[in-house]
PDB file of C-alpha atoms in Angstrom:
ATOM      1  CA  MET A   1     225.795  73.519 -62.082  1.00  0.00           C
ATOM      2  CA  THR A   2     224.203  76.581 -63.799  1.00  0.00           C
ATOM      3  CA  VAL A   3     222.071  76.056 -67.013  1.00  0.00           C
ATOM      4  CA  SER A   4     222.362  78.549 -69.763  1.00  0.00           C
ATOM      5  CA  PHE A   5     219.683  79.985 -71.827  1.00  0.00           C
ATOM      6  CA  ALA A   6     221.252  78.273 -74.748  1.00  0.00           C
ATOM      7  CA  GLN A   7     221.264  75.008 -73.238  1.00  0.00           C
ATOM      8  CA  ILE A   8     217.458  75.125 -72.169  1.00  0.00           C
ATOM      9  CA  ARG A   9     216.589  76.583 -75.981  1.00  0.00           C
ATOM     10  CA  ASP A  10     218.674  74.021 -77.515  1.00  0.00           C
ATOM     11  CA  SER A  11     217.038  71.328 -75.465  1.00  0.00           C
ATOM     12  CA  GLN A  12     213.513  72.308 -76.412  1.00  0.00           C
ATOM     13  CA  PRO A  13     213.672  74.386 -79.729  1.00  0.00           C
ATOM     14  CA  ALA A  14     210.050  75.451 -79.593  1.00  0.00           C
ATOM     15  CA  LEU A  15     210.090  76.515 -75.833  1.00  0.00           C
ATOM     16  CA  PHE A  16     210.023  80.150 -76.357  1.00  0.00           C
ATOM     17  CA  HIS A  17     208.292  80.517 -79.589  1.00  0.00           C
ATOM     18  CA  GLN A  18     205.049  82.761 -79.841  1.00  0.00           C
ATOM     19  CA  GLY A  19     202.309  80.372 -78.644  1.00  0.00           C
ATOM     20  CA  CYS A  20     204.270  78.166 -76.657  1.00  0.00           C
ATOM     21  CA  GLY A  21     202.980  77.382 -73.182  1.00  0.00           C
ATOM     22  CA  THR A  22     206.030  78.760 -71.382  1.00  0.00           C
ATOM     23  CA  ARG A  23     205.196  82.228 -72.321  1.00  0.00           C
ATOM     24  CA  VAL A  24     201.898  81.840 -70.909  1.00  0.00           C
ATOM     25  CA  VAL A  25     203.158  80.583 -67.709  1.00  0.00           C
ATOM     26  CA  LEU A  26     205.731  83.076 -67.427  1.00  0.00           C
ATOM     27  CA  ASP A  27     203.186  85.772 -67.944  1.00  0.00           C
ATOM     28  CA  HIS A  28     200.926  84.331 -65.241  1.00  0.00           C
ATOM     29  CA  ILE A  29     203.941  84.150 -62.513  1.00  0.00           C
ATOM     30  CA  MET A  30     205.999  87.053 -63.511  1.00  0.00           C
ATOM     31  CA  SER A  31     203.411  89.624 -63.698  1.00  0.00           C
ATOM     32  CA  LYS A  32     203.313  92.366 -61.167  1.00  0.00           C
ATOM     33  CA  TRP A  33     200.453  90.878 -59.334  1.00  0.00           C
ATOM     34  CA  GLY A  34     201.343  87.191 -59.713  1.00  0.00           C
ATOM     35  CA  VAL A  35     204.748  87.715 -58.153  1.00  0.00           C
ATOM     36  CA  LEU A  36     203.289  89.774 -55.264  1.00  0.00           C
ATOM     37  CA  VAL A  37     200.497  87.254 -54.522  1.00  0.00           C
ATOM     38  CA  LEU A  38     202.865  84.201 -54.657  1.00  0.00           C
ATOM     39  CA  SER A  39     205.353  85.906 -52.402  1.00  0.00           C
ATOM     40  CA  CYS A  40     202.757  86.703 -49.965  1.00  0.00           C
ATOM     41  CA  LEU A  41     201.436  83.103 -50.110  1.00  0.00           C
ATOM     42  CA  SER A  42     205.099  81.861 -49.608  1.00  0.00           C
ATOM     43  CA  ASP A  43     204.654  82.796 -45.802  1.00  0.00           C
ATOM     44  CA  GLY A  44     201.819  80.394 -45.355  1.00  0.00           C
ATOM     45  CA  THR A  45     197.801  80.229 -45.720  1.00  0.00           C
ATOM     46  CA  HIS A  46     195.995  83.740 -46.271  1.00  0.00           C
ATOM     47  CA  ARG A  47     192.469  84.911 -46.475  1.00  0.00           C
ATOM     48  CA  TRP A  48     191.254  87.153 -49.234  1.00  0.00           C
ATOM     49  CA  GLY A  49     191.215  90.346 -46.923  1.00  0.00           C
ATOM     50  CA  GLU A  50     194.691  89.346 -45.699  1.00  0.00           C
ATOM     51  CA  LEU A  51     195.968  89.234 -49.159  1.00  0.00           C
ATOM     52  CA  ARG A  52     194.175  92.311 -50.200  1.00  0.00           C
ATOM     53  CA  ARG A  53     196.066  94.228 -47.373  1.00  0.00           C
ATOM     54  CA  GLN A  54     199.480  92.805 -47.800  1.00  0.00           C
ATOM     55  CA  VAL A  55     199.523  93.148 -51.735  1.00  0.00           C
ATOM     56  CA  ASP A  56     198.931  96.828 -51.544  1.00  0.00           C
ATOM     57  CA  GLY A  57     197.368  98.600 -54.411  1.00  0.00           C
ATOM     58  CA  ILE A  58     195.932  95.397 -56.214  1.00  0.00           C
ATOM     59  CA  SER A  59     192.223  95.947 -56.777  1.00  0.00           C
ATOM     60  CA  GLU A  60     189.702  93.465 -56.007  1.00  0.00           C
ATOM     61  CA  LYS A  61     189.162  92.267 -59.467  1.00  0.00           C
ATOM     62  CA  MET A  62     192.704  92.006 -60.155  1.00  0.00           C
ATOM     63  CA  LEU A  63     193.130  89.773 -57.099  1.00  0.00           C
ATOM     64  CA  ALA A  64     190.202  87.544 -57.863  1.00  0.00           C
ATOM     65  CA  SER A  65     191.766  87.230 -61.645  1.00  0.00           C
ATOM     66  CA  THR A  66     195.225  86.723 -60.219  1.00  0.00           C
ATOM     67  CA  LEU A  67     194.133  83.833 -57.729  1.00  0.00           C
ATOM     68  CA  ARG A  68     191.847  82.271 -60.134  1.00  0.00           C
ATOM     69  CA  THR A  69     194.747  82.028 -62.703  1.00  0.00           C
ATOM     70  CA  LEU A  70     197.453  80.875 -60.352  1.00  0.00           C
ATOM     71  CA  THR A  71     194.842  78.339 -58.999  1.00  0.00           C
ATOM     72  CA  GLU A  72     194.066  76.932 -62.484  1.00  0.00           C
ATOM     73  CA  ASP A  73     198.052  76.772 -63.297  1.00  0.00           C
ATOM     74  CA  GLY A  74     198.278  74.500 -60.026  1.00  0.00           C
ATOM     75  CA  LEU A  75     200.312  76.869 -57.846  1.00  0.00           C
ATOM     76  CA  VAL A  76     197.674  78.220 -55.515  1.00  0.00           C
ATOM     77  CA  HIS A  77     194.906  76.040 -53.363  1.00  0.00           C
ATOM     78  CA  ARG A  78     191.683  77.394 -52.765  1.00  0.00           C
ATOM     79  CA  GLU A  79     189.803  76.151 -49.944  1.00  0.00           C
ATOM     80  CA  SER A  80     186.238  76.985 -49.077  1.00  0.00           C
ATOM     81  CA  LEU A  81     185.424  76.184 -45.629  1.00  0.00           C
ATOM     82  CA  PRO A  82     181.683  75.781 -44.973  1.00  0.00           C
ATOM     83  CA  THR A  83     181.081  78.853 -42.455  1.00  0.00           C
ATOM     84  CA  VAL A  84     178.953  81.589 -42.458  1.00  0.00           C
ATOM     85  CA  PRO A  85     179.905  84.098 -43.702  1.00  0.00           C
ATOM     86  CA  PRO A  86     181.996  82.152 -46.151  1.00  0.00           C
ATOM     87  CA  HIS A  87     185.654  81.363 -45.302  1.00  0.00           C
ATOM     88  CA  VAL A  88     187.958  80.836 -47.976  1.00  0.00           C
ATOM     89  CA  GLU A  89     191.733  80.286 -47.541  1.00  0.00           C
ATOM     90  CA  TYR A  90     194.899  80.369 -50.105  1.00  0.00           C
ATOM     91  CA  SER A  91     197.791  78.648 -49.979  1.00  0.00           C
ATOM     92  CA  LEU A  92     200.685  77.316 -52.377  1.00  0.00           C
ATOM     93  CA  THR A  93     200.854  73.759 -53.558  1.00  0.00           C
ATOM     94  CA  PRO A  94     203.697  71.938 -53.732  1.00  0.00           C
ATOM     95  CA  LEU A  95     204.428  73.152 -56.934  1.00  0.00           C
ATOM     96  CA  GLY A  96     203.758  76.737 -55.771  1.00  0.00           C
ATOM     97  CA  HIS A  97     206.544  75.920 -52.988  1.00  0.00           C
ATOM     98  CA  ASP A  98     208.906  74.517 -55.557  1.00  0.00           C
ATOM     99  CA  LEU A  99     208.408  77.602 -57.654  1.00  0.00           C
ATOM    100  CA  MET A 100     208.902  80.066 -54.753  1.00  0.00           C
ATOM    101  CA  GLU A 101     212.131  78.180 -53.500  1.00  0.00           C
ATOM    102  CA  ARG A 102     213.663  79.337 -56.974  1.00  0.00           C
ATOM    103  CA  MET A 103     211.615  82.861 -57.035  1.00  0.00           C
ATOM    104  CA  LEU A 104     212.405  84.339 -53.445  1.00  0.00           C
ATOM    105  CA  PRO A 105     216.214  84.529 -54.118  1.00  0.00           C
ATOM    106  CA  LEU A 106     215.177  86.611 -57.136  1.00  0.00           C
ATOM    107  CA  MET A 107     212.900  88.974 -55.114  1.00  0.00           C
ATOM    108  CA  GLU A 108     215.591  89.334 -52.516  1.00  0.00           C
ATOM    109  CA  TRP A 109     218.123  90.491 -55.171  1.00  0.00           C
ATOM    110  CA  VAL A 110     215.673  92.902 -56.373  1.00  0.00           C
ATOM    111  CA  ALA A 111     214.823  94.332 -52.837  1.00  0.00           C
ATOM    112  CA  THR A 112     218.520  94.809 -52.659  1.00  0.00           C
ATOM    113  CA  HIS A 113     219.369  96.334 -55.649  1.00  0.00           C
ATOM    114  CA  ALA A 114     216.008  98.409 -56.769  1.00  0.00           C
ATOM    115  CA  ASP A 115     216.821 101.645 -54.979  1.00  0.00           C
ATOM    116  CA  GLY A 116     220.087 101.544 -56.560  1.00  0.00           C
ATOM    117  CA  MET A 117     218.772 100.842 -60.072  1.00  0.00           C
ATOM    118  CA  LEU A 118     216.177 103.495 -60.081  1.00  0.00           C
ATOM    119  CA  GLY A 119     218.648 106.087 -58.561  1.00  0.00           C
ATOM    120  CA  ARG A 120     217.076 106.408 -55.088  1.00  0.00           C
ATOM    121  CA  GLU A 121     220.057 105.647 -53.062  1.00  0.00           C
TER     122      GLU A 121
END
């Protein structure tokens, strides 16, 4: 059964109002970098350098900020291993996996249609 936007809005009237947490979370997960980092992590655990290489164009500062935000939101798990040099791994939490089960079909749709929408076919 597909739920409409009107049904969601009617069931929780303040859901999309200014200042609502929904807007904050949507900003975190649907930002350009949030989507790309989460998509990368949907393939498994990655170290910092791997994420930096796979998310082409992201600066170190933006990667750090995005990972910190997604970790605080409970979508990404950060594990610091006691090694020299420090070894930090990032992976999706169960909540992050749940989100990506829903987001990956959208990513597939975008990948299929982006060139045509931008007139590049």
